[in-house]
Amino acid sequence: MNKTLILSSGFFAGEDYYVSRFLDRGVLTAHSLRPQPHRLMRAARRLHFRAGLPMKSVWFEPWDDLVDEADLVLVSASNLSVPATLYIRSRWPGKRIVAWYWNPSGPGTDPGILPPDVCESWSFDRGDCKKFGLSYNTTYSFRDIADFRSEDDTDFLFVGTNKGRARFLSLLAEELREHGFSFRFRVNGLSRAEISSYPLLEPIDPIPYEEILRLTGQARAVVELPQAGQTGLSLRPIEAFMMGKKILSFSDAISSEVFYDPSRVLILDRPDIGRIDEFMRTESLPAGQEALDHYDFDQWIRRFG
């Protein structure tokens, strides 16, 4: 049986949860870089990488034995993961390596800086696939998260980082409140001015991933509002779908997803309370097992071939 090693970034809030699921499935896992809790050490690492100095491997976790054991090494890709990817290629020239871009291109994530002859490069974002010549795979989650579904205690949920979305979320919140819908819009990264200007938004620090899943399990619908330039599906709609929740999306791209059904997903380009009200009154059709399996990790990893 082929063995896979996933080298994670260490920057994902749900990493502990994901790692435990990888291990349950017999997948090898480690961080590509040693976690650095201190800002000065992170700055020193970045400077070392940018300067092109030797011995970049001092920043890596000790995963050499795991690479030896693996048939496929899948690297959660960003600019910071490039030295680890180049190191693996130089030391194991015959090893299959996949750079998996789990964030859209932007600051800190530039698929163009990784030479195409080093490894395969894949992304969840169709726009980036077209722009950079990457292979496409979906976002994924785990069937296990269905266990977080519970009684609904709010109509609409958004949990995420601001990334320029605060004003739109505030306008949507105002519309929902005026028409009697309940909501929780929990936003990380709000400035003091935004906290003052948008009182309907709930400013938060980063929260544990299992808390996000618990909140999703208690909502009737999840709001999907991609960051500027993103065309790939984020995790929140996948999590909502696997828990049988409705999705209010402000992205046309979701219509091409396997799970798309108008009874489960409403696509808008601006808040339209009439359509939102009708959507929430409509009973969602049950999801088919094939669609649920499509977004599960087991199917996702198989699509790499």
mmCIF file of C-alpha atoms in Angstrom:
data_model
loop_
_atom_site.group_PDB
_atom_site.id
_atom_site.type_symbol
_atom_site.label_atom_id
_atom_site.label_comp_id
_atom_site.label_asym_id
_atom_site.label_seq_id
_atom_site.Cartn_x
_atom_site.Cartn_y
_atom_site.Cartn_z
ATOM 1 C CA MET A 1 0.000 0.000 0.000
ATOM 2 C CA ASN A 2 1.370 3.432 -0.986
ATOM 3 C CA LYS A 3 2.260 5.747 1.881
ATOM 4 C CA THR A 4 1.609 9.476 1.905
ATOM 5 C CA LEU A 5 3.457 12.082 3.949
ATOM 6 C CA ILE A 6 1.711 15.414 4.463
ATOM 7 C CA LEU A 7 4.003 18.266 5.463
ATOM 8 C CA SER A 8 1.688 20.854 6.938
ATOM 9 C CA SER A 9 2.365 24.554 7.252
ATOM 10 C CA GLY A 10 1.673 25.072 10.935
ATOM 11 C CA PHE A 11 -0.407 28.156 10.083
ATOM 12 C CA PHE A 12 -3.860 26.537 9.926
ATOM 13 C CA ALA A 13 -6.126 26.917 12.982
ATOM 14 C CA GLY A 14 -7.502 23.407 12.509
ATOM 15 C CA GLU A 15 -4.152 21.699 12.271
ATOM 16 C CA ASP A 16 -4.412 19.631 15.466
ATOM 17 C CA TYR A 17 -7.815 18.325 14.393
ATOM 18 C CA TYR A 18 -6.579 17.543 10.887
ATOM 19 C CA VAL A 19 -3.398 15.850 12.070
ATOM 20 C CA SER A 20 -5.376 13.510 14.314
ATOM 21 C CA ARG A 21 -7.548 12.532 11.311
ATOM 22 C CA PHE A 22 -4.484 11.986 9.120
ATOM 23 C CA LEU A 23 -2.992 9.656 11.713
ATOM 24 C CA ASP A 24 -6.290 7.754 12.036
ATOM 25 C CA ARG A 25 -6.049 7.074 8.300
ATOM 26 C CA GLY A 26 -2.448 5.905 8.390
ATOM 27 C CA VAL A 27 -1.100 9.078 6.776
ATOM 28 C CA LEU A 28 2.349 10.238 7.872
ATOM 29 C CA THR A 29 2.484 13.879 8.933
ATOM 30 C CA ALA A 30 4.868 16.568 10.157
ATOM 31 C CA HIS A 31 5.407 20.309 9.837
ATOM 32 C CA SER A 32 7.564 21.385 6.927
ATOM 33 C CA LEU A 33 9.093 24.028 9.240
ATOM 34 C CA ARG A 34 9.671 23.972 12.981
ATOM 35 C CA PRO A 35 6.988 26.131 14.636
ATOM 36 C CA GLN A 36 8.471 29.439 15.774
ATOM 37 C CA PRO A 37 6.292 31.134 18.408
ATOM 38 C CA HIS A 38 8.559 34.194 18.675
ATOM 39 C CA ARG A 39 8.278 36.972 16.102
ATOM 40 C CA LEU A 40 12.027 37.633 16.017
ATOM 41 C CA MET A 41 12.736 34.005 15.131
ATOM 42 C CA ARG A 42 10.143 34.067 12.375
ATOM 43 C CA ALA A 43 11.737 37.260 11.010
ATOM 44 C CA ALA A 44 15.190 35.646 11.139
ATOM 45 C CA ARG A 45 13.899 32.616 9.235
ATOM 46 C CA ARG A 46 12.320 34.772 6.553
ATOM 47 C CA LEU A 47 15.523 36.786 6.179
ATOM 48 C CA HIS A 48 17.586 33.578 5.897
ATOM 49 C CA PHE A 49 15.309 32.254 3.143
ATOM 50 C CA ARG A 50 15.230 35.519 1.197
ATOM 51 C CA ALA A 51 19.002 35.976 1.386
ATOM 52 C CA GLY A 52 19.599 32.658 -0.367
ATOM 53 C CA LEU A 53 22.031 31.508 2.300
ATOM 54 C CA PRO A 54 22.878 27.797 2.722
ATOM 55 C CA MET A 55 21.730 25.523 5.559
ATOM 56 C CA LYS A 56 18.032 26.376 5.264
ATOM 57 C CA SER A 57 17.328 22.908 6.631
ATOM 58 C CA VAL A 58 18.071 24.133 10.174
ATOM 59 C CA TRP A 59 14.513 25.527 10.120
ATOM 60 C CA PHE A 60 12.923 22.216 9.067
ATOM 61 C CA GLU A 61 11.325 19.694 11.375
ATOM 62 C CA PRO A 62 13.228 16.371 11.423
ATOM 63 C CA TRP A 63 11.129 14.573 8.808
ATOM 64 C CA ASP A 64 13.868 12.938 6.695
ATOM 65 C CA ASP A 65 12.987 9.416 7.885
ATOM 66 C CA LEU A 66 9.331 10.025 7.013
ATOM 67 C CA VAL A 67 10.275 11.127 3.487
ATOM 68 C CA ASP A 68 12.302 7.918 3.135
ATOM 69 C CA GLU A 69 9.198 5.925 4.049
ATOM 70 C CA ALA A 70 6.686 7.797 1.859
ATOM 71 C CA ASP A 71 5.776 7.198 -1.769
ATOM 72 C CA LEU A 72 4.115 10.623 -2.062
ATOM 73 C CA VAL A 73 5.131 13.787 -0.211
ATOM 74 C CA LEU A 74 2.376 16.395 -0.187
ATOM 75 C CA VAL A 75 3.542 19.827 0.949
ATOM 76 C CA SER A 76 1.051 22.464 2.131
ATOM 77 C CA ALA A 77 2.448 25.123 -0.146
ATOM 78 C CA SER A 78 3.361 28.745 0.450
ATOM 79 C CA ASN A 79 6.435 30.860 -0.197
ATOM 80 C CA LEU A 80 7.887 29.651 3.112
ATOM 81 C CA SER A 81 7.571 25.994 2.105
ATOM 82 C CA VAL A 82 9.653 26.400 -1.073
ATOM 83 C CA PRO A 83 13.053 25.680 0.591
ATOM 84 C CA ALA A 84 11.710 22.426 2.061
ATOM 85 C CA THR A 85 10.301 21.399 -1.326
ATOM 86 C CA LEU A 86 13.612 22.145 -3.077
ATOM 87 C CA TYR A 87 15.501 20.244 -0.382
ATOM 88 C CA ILE A 88 13.321 17.146 -0.821
ATOM 89 C CA ARG A 89 13.782 17.231 -4.597
ATOM 90 C CA SER A 90 17.563 17.546 -4.313
ATOM 91 C CA ARG A 91 17.949 14.749 -1.762
ATOM 92 C CA TRP A 92 15.282 12.380 -3.136
ATOM 93 C CA PRO A 93 15.342 13.001 -6.910
ATOM 94 C CA GLY A 94 12.937 10.144 -7.648
ATOM 95 C CA LYS A 95 10.362 10.993 -4.994
ATOM 96 C CA ARG A 96 6.893 12.120 -6.052
ATOM 97 C CA ILE A 97 6.213 15.578 -4.567
ATOM 98 C CA VAL A 98 2.990 17.567 -4.726
ATOM 99 C CA ALA A 99 2.814 21.223 -3.701
ATOM 100 C CA TRP A 100 -0.767 21.744 -2.520
ATOM 101 C CA TYR A 101 -1.863 25.396 -2.600
ATOM 102 C CA TRP A 102 -4.628 25.515 0.003
ATOM 103 C CA ASN A 103 -4.750 29.326 -0.024
ATOM 104 C CA PRO A 104 -5.374 31.539 -3.065
ATOM 105 C CA SER A 105 -2.395 33.305 -4.587
ATOM 106 C CA GLY A 106 -1.464 36.556 -2.891
ATOM 107 C CA PRO A 107 1.080 37.883 -0.405
ATOM 108 C CA GLY A 108 3.020 34.928 0.955
ATOM 109 C CA THR A 109 1.569 32.515 -1.609
ATOM 110 C CA ASP A 110 3.033 32.841 -5.102
ATOM 111 C CA PRO A 111 2.917 29.596 -7.114
ATOM 112 C CA GLY A 112 5.099 31.259 -9.740
ATOM 113 C CA ILE A 113 8.247 31.116 -7.598
ATOM 114 C CA LEU A 114 8.389 27.304 -7.483
ATOM 115 C CA PRO A 115 10.079 26.000 -10.659
ATOM 116 C CA PRO A 116 7.717 23.657 -12.549
ATOM 117 C CA ASP A 117 10.342 20.905 -12.874
ATOM 118 C CA VAL A 118 10.661 20.554 -9.085
ATOM 119 C CA CYS A 119 7.294 18.957 -8.379
ATOM 120 C CA GLU A 120 3.620 18.810 -9.285
ATOM 121 C CA SER A 121 1.643 21.865 -8.225
ATOM 122 C CA TRP A 122 -2.073 21.653 -7.392
ATOM 123 C CA SER A 123 -4.620 24.155 -6.090
ATOM 124 C CA PHE A 124 -8.236 24.387 -4.906
ATOM 125 C CA ASP A 125 -8.618 27.706 -6.753
ATOM 126 C CA ARG A 126 -9.614 27.335 -10.403
ATOM 127 C CA GLY A 127 -8.509 30.882 -11.181
ATOM 128 C CA ASP A 128 -5.010 30.141 -9.902
ATOM 129 C CA CYS A 129 -4.944 26.859 -11.818
ATOM 130 C CA LYS A 130 -5.615 28.751 -15.030
ATOM 131 C CA LYS A 131 -3.207 31.599 -14.227
ATOM 132 C CA PHE A 132 -0.254 29.476 -13.085
ATOM 133 C CA GLY A 133 -0.856 26.202 -14.945
ATOM 134 C CA LEU A 134 -1.651 24.207 -11.799
ATOM 135 C CA SER A 135 -3.684 21.018 -11.511
ATOM 136 C CA TYR A 136 -7.060 21.265 -9.774
ATOM 137 C CA ASN A 137 -8.452 19.437 -6.777
ATOM 138 C CA THR A 138 -11.300 20.389 -4.463
ATOM 139 C CA THR A 139 -11.098 21.612 -0.917
ATOM 140 C CA TYR A 140 -11.650 18.701 1.472
ATOM 141 C CA SER A 141 -12.789 17.882 4.975
ATOM 142 C CA PHE A 142 -13.692 14.736 6.933
ATOM 143 C CA ARG A 143 -16.986 12.884 7.226
ATOM 144 C CA ASP A 144 -16.394 12.872 10.981
ATOM 145 C CA ILE A 145 -17.389 16.528 11.303
ATOM 146 C CA ALA A 146 -21.033 15.547 10.870
ATOM 147 C CA ASP A 147 -20.834 14.589 14.561
ATOM 148 C CA PHE A 148 -20.760 18.311 15.413
ATOM 149 C CA ARG A 149 -24.277 18.860 14.098
ATOM 150 C CA SER A 150 -26.689 19.857 16.862
ATOM 151 C CA GLU A 151 -29.878 21.834 17.405
ATOM 152 C CA ASP A 152 -29.987 25.124 15.480
ATOM 153 C CA ASP A 153 -29.699 28.179 17.698
ATOM 154 C CA THR A 154 -28.950 30.866 15.091
ATOM 155 C CA ASP A 155 -29.973 31.458 11.486
ATOM 156 C CA PHE A 156 -26.706 32.635 9.884
ATOM 157 C CA LEU A 157 -23.065 32.152 10.807
ATOM 158 C CA PHE A 158 -19.857 33.658 9.510
ATOM 159 C CA VAL A 159 -16.502 32.855 11.125
ATOM 160 C CA GLY A 160 -13.350 34.104 9.490
ATOM 161 C CA THR A 161 -10.671 36.731 9.081
ATOM 162 C CA ASN A 162 -11.602 40.223 7.941
ATOM 163 C CA LYS A 163 -9.530 40.469 4.721
ATOM 164 C CA GLY A 164 -11.573 43.458 3.580
ATOM 165 C CA ARG A 165 -14.970 41.854 4.131
ATOM 166 C CA ALA A 166 -16.143 43.756 7.228
ATOM 167 C CA ARG A 167 -18.206 46.405 5.464
ATOM 168 C CA PHE A 168 -20.125 43.889 3.351
ATOM 169 C CA LEU A 169 -20.744 41.649 6.356
ATOM 170 C CA SER A 170 -22.036 44.628 8.336
ATOM 171 C CA LEU A 171 -24.481 45.559 5.564
ATOM 172 C CA LEU A 172 -25.710 41.967 5.401
ATOM 173 C CA ALA A 173 -26.088 41.858 9.184
ATOM 174 C CA GLU A 174 -28.200 45.008 9.131
ATOM 175 C CA GLU A 175 -30.518 43.504 6.505
ATOM 176 C CA LEU A 176 -30.870 40.264 8.451
ATOM 177 C CA ARG A 177 -31.585 42.041 11.718
ATOM 178 C CA GLU A 178 -34.247 44.279 10.165
ATOM 179 C CA HIS A 179 -36.104 41.219 8.891
ATOM 180 C CA GLY A 180 -35.957 39.172 12.074
ATOM 181 C CA PHE A 181 -33.136 36.758 11.298
ATOM 182 C CA SER A 182 -30.578 35.885 13.956
ATOM 183 C CA PHE A 183 -26.897 35.808 13.106
ATOM 184 C CA ARG A 184 -23.386 35.528 14.489
ATOM 185 C CA PHE A 185 -20.698 37.159 12.390
ATOM 186 C CA ARG A 186 -17.451 36.469 14.237
ATOM 187 C CA VAL A 187 -14.561 38.267 12.557
ATOM 188 C CA ASN A 188 -10.860 38.173 13.345
ATOM 189 C CA GLY A 189 -8.565 41.035 12.391
ATOM 190 C CA LEU A 190 -10.938 43.992 12.767
ATOM 191 C CA SER A 191 -9.287 47.354 13.355
ATOM 192 C CA ARG A 192 -10.423 49.587 16.200
ATOM 193 C CA ALA A 193 -12.166 51.821 13.664
ATOM 194 C CA GLU A 194 -14.001 48.845 12.150
ATOM 195 C CA ILE A 195 -15.053 47.579 15.587
ATOM 196 C CA SER A 196 -16.552 51.004 16.239
ATOM 197 C CA SER A 197 -18.130 51.360 12.772
ATOM 198 C CA TYR A 198 -19.590 47.851 12.539
ATOM 199 C CA PRO A 199 -21.124 47.034 15.930
ATOM 200 C CA LEU A 200 -23.093 44.066 14.575
ATOM 201 C CA LEU A 201 -19.862 42.186 13.914
ATOM 202 C CA GLU A 202 -18.309 40.169 16.735
ATOM 203 C CA PRO A 203 -14.562 40.838 16.960
ATOM 204 C CA ILE A 204 -12.616 37.724 17.910
ATOM 205 C CA ASP A 205 -9.079 36.482 18.296
ATOM 206 C CA PRO A 206 -8.287 33.213 16.501
ATOM 207 C CA ILE A 207 -10.423 30.457 18.021
ATOM 208 C CA PRO A 208 -9.924 26.672 18.150
ATOM 209 C CA TYR A 209 -11.051 24.844 15.035
ATOM 210 C CA GLU A 210 -13.376 22.557 16.972
ATOM 211 C CA GLU A 211 -15.134 25.661 18.275
ATOM 212 C CA ILE A 212 -15.738 26.716 14.654
ATOM 213 C CA LEU A 213 -17.205 23.284 13.949
ATOM 214 C CA ARG A 214 -19.402 23.516 17.044
ATOM 215 C CA LEU A 215 -20.717 26.921 15.934
ATOM 216 C CA THR A 216 -21.374 25.591 12.434
ATOM 217 C CA GLY A 217 -23.299 22.666 13.891
ATOM 218 C CA GLN A 218 -25.592 25.112 15.708
ATOM 219 C CA ALA A 219 -26.390 27.330 12.673
ATOM 220 C CA ARG A 220 -29.133 26.906 10.093
ATOM 221 C CA ALA A 221 -26.948 28.432 7.366
ATOM 222 C CA VAL A 222 -23.340 29.444 6.804
ATOM 223 C CA VAL A 223 -22.346 32.585 4.910
ATOM 224 C CA GLU A 224 -19.641 32.155 2.284
ATOM 225 C CA LEU A 225 -17.961 35.420 1.320
ATOM 226 C CA PRO A 226 -14.659 34.748 -0.491
ATOM 227 C CA GLN A 227 -11.787 37.173 -0.083
ATOM 228 C CA ALA A 228 -10.988 39.396 -3.050
ATOM 229 C CA GLY A 229 -9.525 37.427 -5.956
ATOM 230 C CA GLN A 230 -10.486 33.987 -4.623
ATOM 231 C CA THR A 231 -12.366 31.649 -6.960
ATOM 232 C CA GLY A 232 -11.869 28.406 -5.024
ATOM 233 C CA LEU A 233 -14.258 27.069 -2.410
ATOM 234 C CA SER A 234 -13.237 27.746 1.183
ATOM 235 C CA LEU A 235 -13.662 25.306 4.064
ATOM 236 C CA ARG A 236 -16.792 26.844 5.616
ATOM 237 C CA PRO A 237 -19.207 25.720 2.839
ATOM 238 C CA ILE A 238 -17.708 22.214 2.844
ATOM 239 C CA GLU A 239 -18.155 21.961 6.600
ATOM 240 C CA ALA A 240 -21.724 23.252 6.309
ATOM 241 C CA PHE A 241 -22.547 20.777 3.550
ATOM 242 C CA MET A 242 -21.214 17.818 5.522
ATOM 243 C CA MET A 243 -23.378 18.855 8.477
ATOM 244 C CA GLY A 244 -26.495 19.258 6.333
ATOM 245 C CA LYS A 245 -26.591 23.055 6.703
ATOM 246 C CA LYS A 246 -27.693 25.611 4.145
ATOM 247 C CA ILE A 247 -25.158 27.906 2.460
ATOM 248 C CA LEU A 248 -25.647 31.579 1.575
ATOM 249 C CA SER A 249 -22.885 32.240 -0.941
ATOM 250 C CA PHE A 250 -21.659 35.390 -2.610
ATOM 251 C CA SER A 251 -19.620 33.503 -5.193
ATOM 252 C CA ASP A 252 -20.837 32.146 -8.540
ATOM 253 C CA ALA A 253 -18.034 29.575 -8.427
ATOM 254 C CA ILE A 254 -19.971 27.419 -5.963
ATOM 255 C CA SER A 255 -22.494 26.542 -8.692
ATOM 256 C CA SER A 256 -19.915 24.222 -10.286
ATOM 257 C CA GLU A 257 -19.451 22.185 -7.107
ATOM 258 C CA VAL A 258 -20.709 18.592 -6.925
ATOM 259 C CA PHE A 259 -22.900 19.365 -3.898
ATOM 260 C CA TYR A 260 -24.618 22.379 -5.461
ATOM 261 C CA ASP A 261 -28.409 22.304 -5.290
ATOM 262 C CA PRO A 262 -30.628 25.441 -5.164
ATOM 263 C CA SER A 263 -32.436 24.057 -2.122
ATOM 264 C CA ARG A 264 -29.140 23.938 -0.220
ATOM 265 C CA VAL A 265 -27.213 26.849 -1.729
ATOM 266 C CA LEU A 266 -28.378 30.393 -2.483
ATOM 267 C CA ILE A 267 -26.029 32.458 -4.649
ATOM 268 C CA LEU A 268 -26.307 36.244 -4.511
ATOM 269 C CA ASP A 269 -24.129 39.148 -5.589
ATOM 270 C CA ARG A 270 -25.632 41.462 -2.961
ATOM 271 C CA PRO A 271 -27.972 41.048 0.028
ATOM 272 C CA ASP A 272 -31.507 40.329 -1.237
ATOM 273 C CA ILE A 273 -33.714 39.738 1.757
ATOM 274 C CA GLY A 274 -36.683 38.530 -0.305
ATOM 275 C CA ARG A 275 -34.686 35.712 -1.853
ATOM 276 C CA ILE A 276 -32.985 34.955 1.463
ATOM 277 C CA ASP A 277 -36.355 34.637 3.197
ATOM 278 C CA GLU A 278 -37.702 32.321 0.484
ATOM 279 C CA PHE A 279 -34.510 30.241 0.599
ATOM 280 C CA MET A 280 -34.715 29.762 4.355
ATOM 281 C CA ARG A 281 -38.338 28.652 4.081
ATOM 282 C CA THR A 282 -37.455 26.006 1.481
ATOM 283 C CA GLU A 283 -36.643 22.527 2.757
ATOM 284 C CA SER A 284 -33.206 21.335 1.672
ATOM 285 C CA LEU A 285 -32.985 18.129 -0.314
ATOM 286 C CA PRO A 286 -30.865 15.493 1.480
ATOM 287 C CA ALA A 287 -27.319 15.192 0.223
ATOM 288 C CA GLY A 288 -26.373 12.047 -1.661
ATOM 289 C CA GLN A 289 -23.645 9.826 -0.278
ATOM 290 C CA GLU A 290 -21.615 10.213 -3.475
ATOM 291 C CA ALA A 291 -21.459 13.989 -3.022
ATOM 292 C CA LEU A 292 -20.525 13.660 0.654
ATOM 293 C CA ASP A 293 -17.767 11.195 -0.196
ATOM 294 C CA HIS A 294 -16.437 13.496 -2.935
ATOM 295 C CA TYR A 295 -15.291 16.097 -0.386
ATOM 296 C CA ASP A 296 -13.995 13.629 2.184
ATOM 297 C CA PHE A 297 -10.236 13.342 2.643
ATOM 298 C CA ASP A 298 -10.130 9.744 1.403
ATOM 299 C CA GLN A 299 -11.527 10.668 -2.025
ATOM 300 C CA TRP A 300 -9.513 13.890 -2.148
ATOM 301 C CA ILE A 301 -6.173 12.132 -1.684
ATOM 302 C CA ARG A 302 -7.096 9.528 -4.313
ATOM 303 C CA ARG A 303 -7.645 12.262 -6.916
ATOM 304 C CA PHE A 304 -3.915 12.979 -6.901
ATOM 305 C CA GLY A 305 -3.552 9.591 -8.579
#
